[in-house]
Coordinates of C-alpha atoms and ligand atoms in Angstrom, one line a residue:
X1 CA -48.4 0.1 6.4
X2 CA -46.3 -0.2 9.6
X3 CA -43.9 -3.0 10.5
X4 CA -43.8 -3.2 14.2
X5 CA -40.6 -4.6 15.6
X6 CA -41.3 -3.3 19.1
X7 CA -40.2 -5.3 22.1
X8 CA -43.5 -5.1 24.0
X9 CA -46.3 -4.3 24.2
X10 CA -46.1 -5.5 20.6
X11 CA -47.8 -6.6 17.4
X12 CA -50.7 -9.0 17.6
X13 CA -52.6 -10.4 14.5
X14 CA -54.7 -7.9 12.6
X15 CA -57.7 -10.2 12.8
X16 CA -57.4 -10.1 16.6
X17 CA -57.2 -6.3 16.7
X18 CA -60.3 -6.2 14.5
X19 CA -62.3 -8.7 16.7
X20 CA -61.2 -6.9 19.8
X21 CA -62.3 -3.5 18.5
X22 CA -65.7 -4.9 17.5
X23 CA -66.1 -6.2 21.1
X24 CA -65.4 -2.8 22.5
X25 CA -68.5 -1.7 20.7
X26 CA -70.6 -4.8 21.0
X27 CA -70.0 -7.9 23.1
X28 CA -73.4 -9.5 23.3
X29 CA -75.1 -6.1 23.5
X30 CA -72.7 -4.4 25.9
X31 CA -69.1 -3.3 25.4
X32 CA -66.5 -5.7 26.6
X33 CA -65.3 -2.7 28.7
X34 CA -68.5 -2.5 30.7
X35 CA -69.4 -6.1 31.2
X36 CA -69.3 -7.5 34.7
X37 CA -66.5 -10.0 35.2
X38 CA -69.1 -12.1 37.1
X39 CA -71.5 -12.2 34.1
X40 CA -71.7 -15.7 32.5
X41 CA -70.6 -14.3 29.2
X42 CA -67.2 -13.2 30.7
X43 CA -66.9 -16.4 32.8
X44 CA -67.1 -18.3 29.6
X45 CA -64.3 -16.1 28.1
X46 CA -62.1 -16.9 31.2
X47 CA -62.9 -20.6 30.9
X48 CA -62.1 -20.6 27.2
X49 CA -58.8 -18.6 27.7
X50 CA -57.8 -21.1 30.4
X51 CA -58.6 -24.1 28.3
X52 CA -56.9 -22.7 25.2
X53 CA -53.7 -22.1 27.1
X54 CA -53.8 -25.8 28.1
X55 CA -54.4 -26.8 24.6
X56 CA -51.8 -24.6 23.0
X57 CA -49.0 -25.8 25.3
X58 CA -50.2 -29.4 25.9
X59 CA -50.4 -28.7 29.6
X60 CA -50.7 -32.1 31.4
X61 CA -53.1 -32.9 34.1
X62 CA -51.9 -31.8 37.6
X63 CA -51.3 -28.2 36.5
X64 CA -53.5 -25.2 36.9
X65 CA -53.7 -21.9 35.1
X66 CA -54.2 -18.4 36.5
X67 CA -54.4 -14.9 35.0
X68 CA -53.4 -12.3 37.6
X69 CA -52.6 -8.6 37.3
X70 CA -49.2 -7.0 38.3
X71 CA -47.1 -8.0 35.3
X72 CA -44.1 -10.3 35.3
X73 CA -42.6 -8.0 37.9
X74 CA -45.1 -9.1 40.4
X75 CA -44.4 -12.6 39.1
X76 CA -40.8 -12.3 40.5
X77 CA -42.4 -11.9 44.0
X78 CA -45.2 -14.4 43.6
X79 CA -42.9 -17.1 42.3
X80 CA -40.4 -16.6 45.2
X81 CA -43.2 -16.6 47.8
X82 CA -45.0 -19.6 46.5
X83 CA -41.9 -21.7 45.9
X84 CA -40.3 -21.1 49.3
X85 CA -39.9 -24.4 51.1
X86 CA -38.1 -25.5 54.3
X87 CA -34.6 -24.5 53.3
X88 CA -35.7 -21.0 52.2
X89 CA -32.9 -21.2 49.5
X90 CA -33.1 -20.5 45.8
X91 CA -30.7 -20.4 42.9
X92 CA -31.0 -17.9 40.0
X93 CA -29.3 -17.9 36.6
X94 CA -28.5 -14.3 35.8
X95 CA -28.9 -13.7 32.1
X96 CA -29.8 -10.0 32.2
X97 CA -31.9 -7.2 33.6
X98 CA -35.1 -9.2 34.2
X99 CA -33.3 -12.2 35.6
X100 CA -31.4 -10.1 38.1
X101 CA -34.5 -8.2 39.1
X102 CA -36.2 -11.5 39.8
X103 CA -33.2 -12.5 41.9
X104 CA -33.3 -9.3 43.9
X105 CA -37.0 -9.7 44.6
X106 CA -36.5 -13.3 46.0
X107 CA -34.0 -11.9 48.5
X108 CA -36.4 -9.1 49.4
X109 CA -39.1 -11.5 50.4
X110 CA -36.9 -13.5 52.8
X111 CA -35.3 -16.1 50.6
X112 CA -31.6 -16.8 50.7
X113 CA -31.2 -16.6 46.9
X114 CA -27.9 -16.9 45.2
X115 CA -26.7 -16.5 41.6
X116 CA -25.4 -19.8 40.4
X117 CA -24.2 -18.4 37.1
X118 CA -24.1 -15.1 35.3
X119 CA -23.2 -13.8 31.9
X120 CA -22.7 -10.2 33.1
X121 CA -19.0 -10.4 32.4
X122 CA -19.8 -10.1 28.6
X123 CA -22.7 -7.8 28.9
X124 CA -25.1 -10.8 28.9
X125 CA -24.1 -11.9 25.3
X126 CA -24.4 -15.6 26.1
X127 CA -26.2 -18.1 28.2
X128 CA -24.1 -19.7 30.9
X129 CA -23.9 -23.5 30.7
X130 CA -21.4 -24.4 33.4
X131 CA -22.7 -24.2 36.9
X132 CA -23.4 -26.4 39.9
X133 CA -26.9 -26.6 41.3
X134 CA -26.8 -27.2 45.1
X135 CA -29.1 -30.1 46.1
X136 CA -30.7 -28.1 49.0
X137 CA -32.3 -25.4 46.9
X138 CA -36.1 -25.0 47.1
X139 CA -36.1 -24.1 43.4
X140 CA -34.0 -22.9 40.4
X141 CA -35.2 -19.8 38.5
X142 CA -34.3 -18.8 35.0
X143 CA -35.5 -16.4 32.3
X144 CA -36.0 -18.4 29.1
X145 CA -35.7 -15.4 26.7
X146 CA -33.8 -12.3 27.5
X147 CA -35.8 -9.6 25.8
X148 CA -33.2 -6.8 26.2
X149 CA -30.0 -8.7 25.3
X150 CA -31.3 -11.0 22.7
X151 CA -30.3 -14.4 24.2
X152 CA -32.5 -17.4 24.6
X153 CA -32.1 -20.8 26.4
X154 CA -32.2 -23.5 23.7
X155 CA -32.4 -26.2 26.3
X156 CA -34.1 -26.4 29.6
X157 CA -31.6 -26.6 32.5
X158 CA -31.3 -30.2 33.6
X159 CA -32.0 -30.6 37.3
X160 CA -34.1 -32.5 39.9
X161 CA -34.7 -29.2 41.7
X162 CA -38.1 -27.7 41.1
X163 CA -37.8 -25.4 38.1
X164 CA -39.3 -21.9 37.8
X165 CA -39.2 -19.9 34.6
X166 CA -40.0 -16.4 33.5
X167 CA -41.2 -17.0 29.9
X168 CA -42.6 -13.5 29.3
X169 CA -41.0 -13.0 26.0
X170 CA -41.0 -16.5 24.3
X171 CA -44.1 -18.3 25.7
X172 CA -46.3 -19.6 22.8
X173 CA -43.4 -19.0 20.3
X174 CA -42.1 -22.5 20.5
X175 CA -43.0 -25.9 21.9
X176 CA -42.2 -26.5 25.6
X177 CA -42.5 -29.4 27.9
X178 CA -44.6 -28.0 30.7
X179 CA -44.0 -31.0 32.9
X180 CA -40.3 -29.9 33.3
X181 CA -41.5 -27.0 35.4
X182 CA -43.1 -26.4 38.8
X183 CA -44.0 -22.9 37.8
X184 CA -44.1 -20.8 34.7
X185 CA -45.1 -17.1 34.6
X186 CA -45.3 -14.6 31.7
X187 CA -46.6 -11.1 31.2
X188 CA -49.2 -11.2 28.5
X189 CA -47.9 -8.3 26.4
X190 CA -45.7 -10.2 23.9
X191 CA -47.2 -13.3 22.3
X192 CA -50.3 -13.6 24.4
X193 CA -52.3 -10.3 24.4
X194 CA -52.4 -6.8 25.6
X195 CA -50.7 -5.7 28.8
X196 CA -52.7 -6.3 32.0
X197 CA -52.8 -10.0 32.5
X198 CA -50.0 -12.2 33.7
X199 CA -50.2 -15.9 33.0
X200 CA -49.2 -18.5 35.6
X201 CA -49.0 -22.2 34.9
X202 CA -48.5 -23.9 38.2
X203 CA -48.1 -27.5 39.3
X204 CA -50.9 -28.3 41.7
X205 CA -48.4 -29.6 44.3
X206 CA -47.0 -26.1 44.6
X207 CA -50.4 -24.7 45.7
X208 CA -50.5 -24.3 49.5
X209 CA -46.9 -25.7 49.9
X210 CA -45.2 -22.3 50.7
X211 CA -43.4 -22.0 54.0
X212 CA -43.4 -18.2 53.9
X213 CA -44.7 -16.5 57.0
X214 CA -45.7 -13.6 54.8
X215 CA -48.2 -14.7 52.1
X216 CA -51.0 -12.2 51.6
X217 CA -54.1 -13.7 49.9
X218 CA -53.4 -11.8 46.6
X219 CA -49.9 -13.2 46.4
X220 CA -50.9 -16.8 47.1
X221 CA -51.4 -18.6 43.8
X222 CA -53.8 -21.0 45.5
X223 CA -56.3 -18.3 46.1
X224 CA -56.3 -17.4 42.4
X225 CA -56.5 -21.0 41.2
X226 CA -59.3 -21.8 43.6
X227 CA -61.4 -18.9 42.3
X228 CA -60.7 -19.6 38.6
X229 CA -58.8 -16.3 38.3
X230 CA -61.8 -14.4 39.7
X231 CA -60.4 -13.7 43.2
X232 CA -60.8 -10.0 42.4
X233 CA -61.7 -8.2 39.2
X234 CA -59.5 -9.7 36.5
X235 CA -58.0 -7.7 33.7
X236 CA -61.1 -8.4 31.6
X237 CA -60.0 -6.8 28.3
X238 CA -56.6 -8.3 28.4
X239 CA -58.0 -11.8 29.1
X240 CA -60.6 -11.4 26.3
X241 CA -58.0 -10.4 23.7
X242 CA -55.6 -13.2 24.9
X243 CA -58.5 -15.6 24.3
X244 CA -59.0 -14.3 20.8
X245 CA -55.3 -14.5 20.1
X246 CA -55.1 -18.1 21.4
X247 CA -58.0 -19.0 19.2
X248 CA -56.1 -17.5 16.2
X249 CA -52.9 -19.3 17.1
X250 CA -54.7 -22.7 17.3
X251 CA -56.7 -22.0 14.0
X252 CA -53.3 -21.5 12.3
X253 CA -51.5 -24.6 13.3
X254 CA -50.7 -23.8 17.0
X255 CA -47.4 -23.5 18.6
X256 CA -45.7 -26.1 16.3
X257 CA -46.5 -24.1 13.2
X258 CA -45.6 -20.7 14.7
X259 CA -42.3 -22.1 15.9
X260 CA -41.4 -23.0 12.3
X261 CA -42.4 -19.5 11.1
X262 CA -40.4 -17.9 13.9
X263 CA -37.3 -19.9 13.0
X264 CA -37.7 -18.9 9.4
X265 CA -37.9 -15.2 10.2
X266 CA -34.9 -15.3 12.6
X267 CA -32.8 -17.3 10.2
X268 CA -33.4 -14.7 7.5
X269 CA -32.3 -11.8 9.7
X270 CA -29.4 -13.5 11.3
X271 CA -28.1 -14.6 7.9
X272 CA -28.2 -11.0 6.7
X273 CA -26.5 -9.7 9.9
X274 CA -23.7 -12.3 9.6
X275 CA -23.1 -11.8 5.9
X276 CA -23.5 -8.0 5.6
X277 CA -20.2 -6.4 6.5
X278 CA -22.0 -3.4 7.9
X279 CA -23.6 -5.3 10.7
X280 CA -22.7 -7.5 13.7
X281 CA -24.7 -9.5 16.2
X282 CA -23.1 -9.2 19.7
X283 CA -24.7 -12.5 20.9
X284 CA -22.9 -15.9 21.0
X285 CA -24.2 -17.8 17.9
X286 CA -25.7 -20.8 19.8
X287 CA -27.6 -18.6 22.3
X288 CA -29.3 -16.2 19.9
X289 CA -32.9 -15.4 20.5
X290 CA -35.5 -16.0 17.8
X291 CA -37.7 -13.4 19.4
X292 CA -35.4 -10.4 20.0
X293 CA -32.5 -10.0 17.7
X294 CA -29.9 -7.5 18.8
X295 CA -27.5 -6.1 16.2
X296 CA -25.0 -3.3 15.8
X297 CA -24.0 -1.1 12.9
X298 CA -20.2 -1.3 12.5
X299 CA -19.8 2.0 10.8
X300 CA -21.4 5.0 12.7
X301 CA -21.3 7.2 9.6
X302 CA -24.0 5.1 8.1
X303 CA -26.4 5.5 11.0
X304 CA -28.3 8.5 9.7
X305 CA -28.9 6.9 6.4
X306 CA -29.9 3.5 7.9
X307 CA -32.3 5.1 10.3
X308 CA -33.9 7.2 7.6
X309 CA -34.3 4.2 5.3
X310 CA -36.1 2.0 7.9
X311 CA -38.2 4.9 9.1
X312 CA -39.3 5.7 5.6
X313 CA -40.2 2.0 5.1
X314 CA -42.7 2.2 8.0
X315 CA -40.6 0.1 10.4
X316 CA -41.1 1.1 14.0
X317 CA -39.6 -0.1 17.3
X318 CA -36.1 -1.0 16.0
X319 CA -34.0 1.2 18.3
X320 CA -31.9 -0.9 20.6
X321 CA -32.3 -0.9 24.4
X322 CA -29.9 1.5 26.1
X323 CA -28.0 -1.3 27.8
X324 CA -26.9 -2.8 24.4
X325 CA -27.2 0.1 22.0
X326 CA -27.5 -0.4 18.3
X327 CA -30.7 -2.1 17.1
X328 CA -33.2 -4.7 18.3
X329 CA -35.7 -6.4 16.0
X330 CA -38.3 -8.0 18.1
X331 CA -40.1 -10.6 15.9
X332 CA -43.0 -11.9 17.9
X333 CA -45.5 -14.4 16.5
X334 CA -47.7 -11.9 14.7
X335 CA -44.8 -10.2 12.8
X336 CA -44.9 -11.5 9.2
X337 CA -42.0 -12.8 7.2
X338 CA -42.6 -10.0 4.7
X339 CA -41.8 -7.4 7.4
X340 CA -38.5 -9.1 8.0
X341 CA -37.9 -9.1 4.3
X342 CA -38.4 -5.3 4.2
X343 CA -35.8 -4.8 6.9
X344 CA -33.3 -7.2 5.2
X345 CA -33.7 -5.4 1.9
X346 CA -32.9 -2.1 3.6
X347 CA -29.8 -3.6 5.1
X348 CA -28.7 -4.9 1.7
X349 CA -29.4 -1.6 0.1
X350 CA -27.3 0.2 2.7
X351 CA -24.4 -2.1 1.9
X352 CA -24.9 -1.7 -1.9
X353 CA -24.8 2.0 -1.7
X354 CA -22.0 2.2 1.0
Ligands
PMP1 N1 -39.4 -10.5 32.2 C1 -39.1 -10.4 30.9 C2 -38.4 -11.5 30.2 C3 -39.6 -9.2 30.3 O1 -39.3 -9.1 29.0 C4 -40.3 -8.2 31.0 C5 -40.8 -7.0 30.3 N2 -40.5 -6.8 29.0 C6 -40.5 -8.4 32.3 C7 -40.1 -9.6 32.9 C8 -41.3 -7.4 33.1 O2 -42.6 -7.5 32.8 P1 -43.7 -6.5 33.3 O3 -43.5 -5.2 32.7 O4 -45.0 -7.2 32.9 O5 -43.6 -6.5 34.8

């Protein structure tokens, strides 16, 4: 058995893998891979996926859902273009690689975007809290969970400025208040489904309100919402599996229940990192992510043994990102507490036999 701590694409529930594989062979007599996206059977899938997103996140009325291709990287561009208003000014909180890429894209499409706060001075090991938000911004953008550095916003920034959030790596992992946001976007390939679809949750007021001179149809959220995510061929398989995964989430207590489980898993691992003298977490305690836990081995001579122990135990995807080094345990919704216990036991054993 494998324990997949990979950062994404990542683990999904076994039941979802099984149902998805069955549909590859038989989805109402065809394969899900050959069915027309215009066929009523798939239109029903898209409708269900859309309504399950709304249900799982308690999306209030006045918001629309779209599934679009291009990943969160296209979301950087789409969000900037669709949120551009008369001042053509935006503020970004720079909490790591993805946040700074989003910032660069905003400038590349004609916004005067500025970084209001950054944690780059400490290699992104904390979430900045002290910053001024100018009142003339069209919007404020932040990244709720920093997949690479292992930090997470525990509170939504307080502002009257329209808020835009890249939630790629923690959406559906914890309860959120959608009405705090004008626009949320997230690549599917963490807690939603396989890579291919990107989820947008957009306040209806945003649709058609852009002041950008450059807004091709495909980059205009209004075109996708008006066509119920069928402007062009949607990522059929990704949406189908996302729908299965959302069904599974809701059958198992929804976001509230999974949040509890995620906190339990994260607490177990952080406790071990903090009490085991061989390990250290580089991230500020209050800002630690419950999804991606970064940690370092204090004694390099133990590296070979540690790596061989976790490899033998069937753990995969634990190697840290090159910008942080060390290890990263990504613990998305589908990773079981038992997998975290396997890792913690290995860390204990390494210390015992040190
Ligand atoms: N934002 C965040 C927070 C991410 O973790 C990632 C990818 N891991 C991206 C954006 C980029 O996503 P994509 O590969 O879908 O463009």
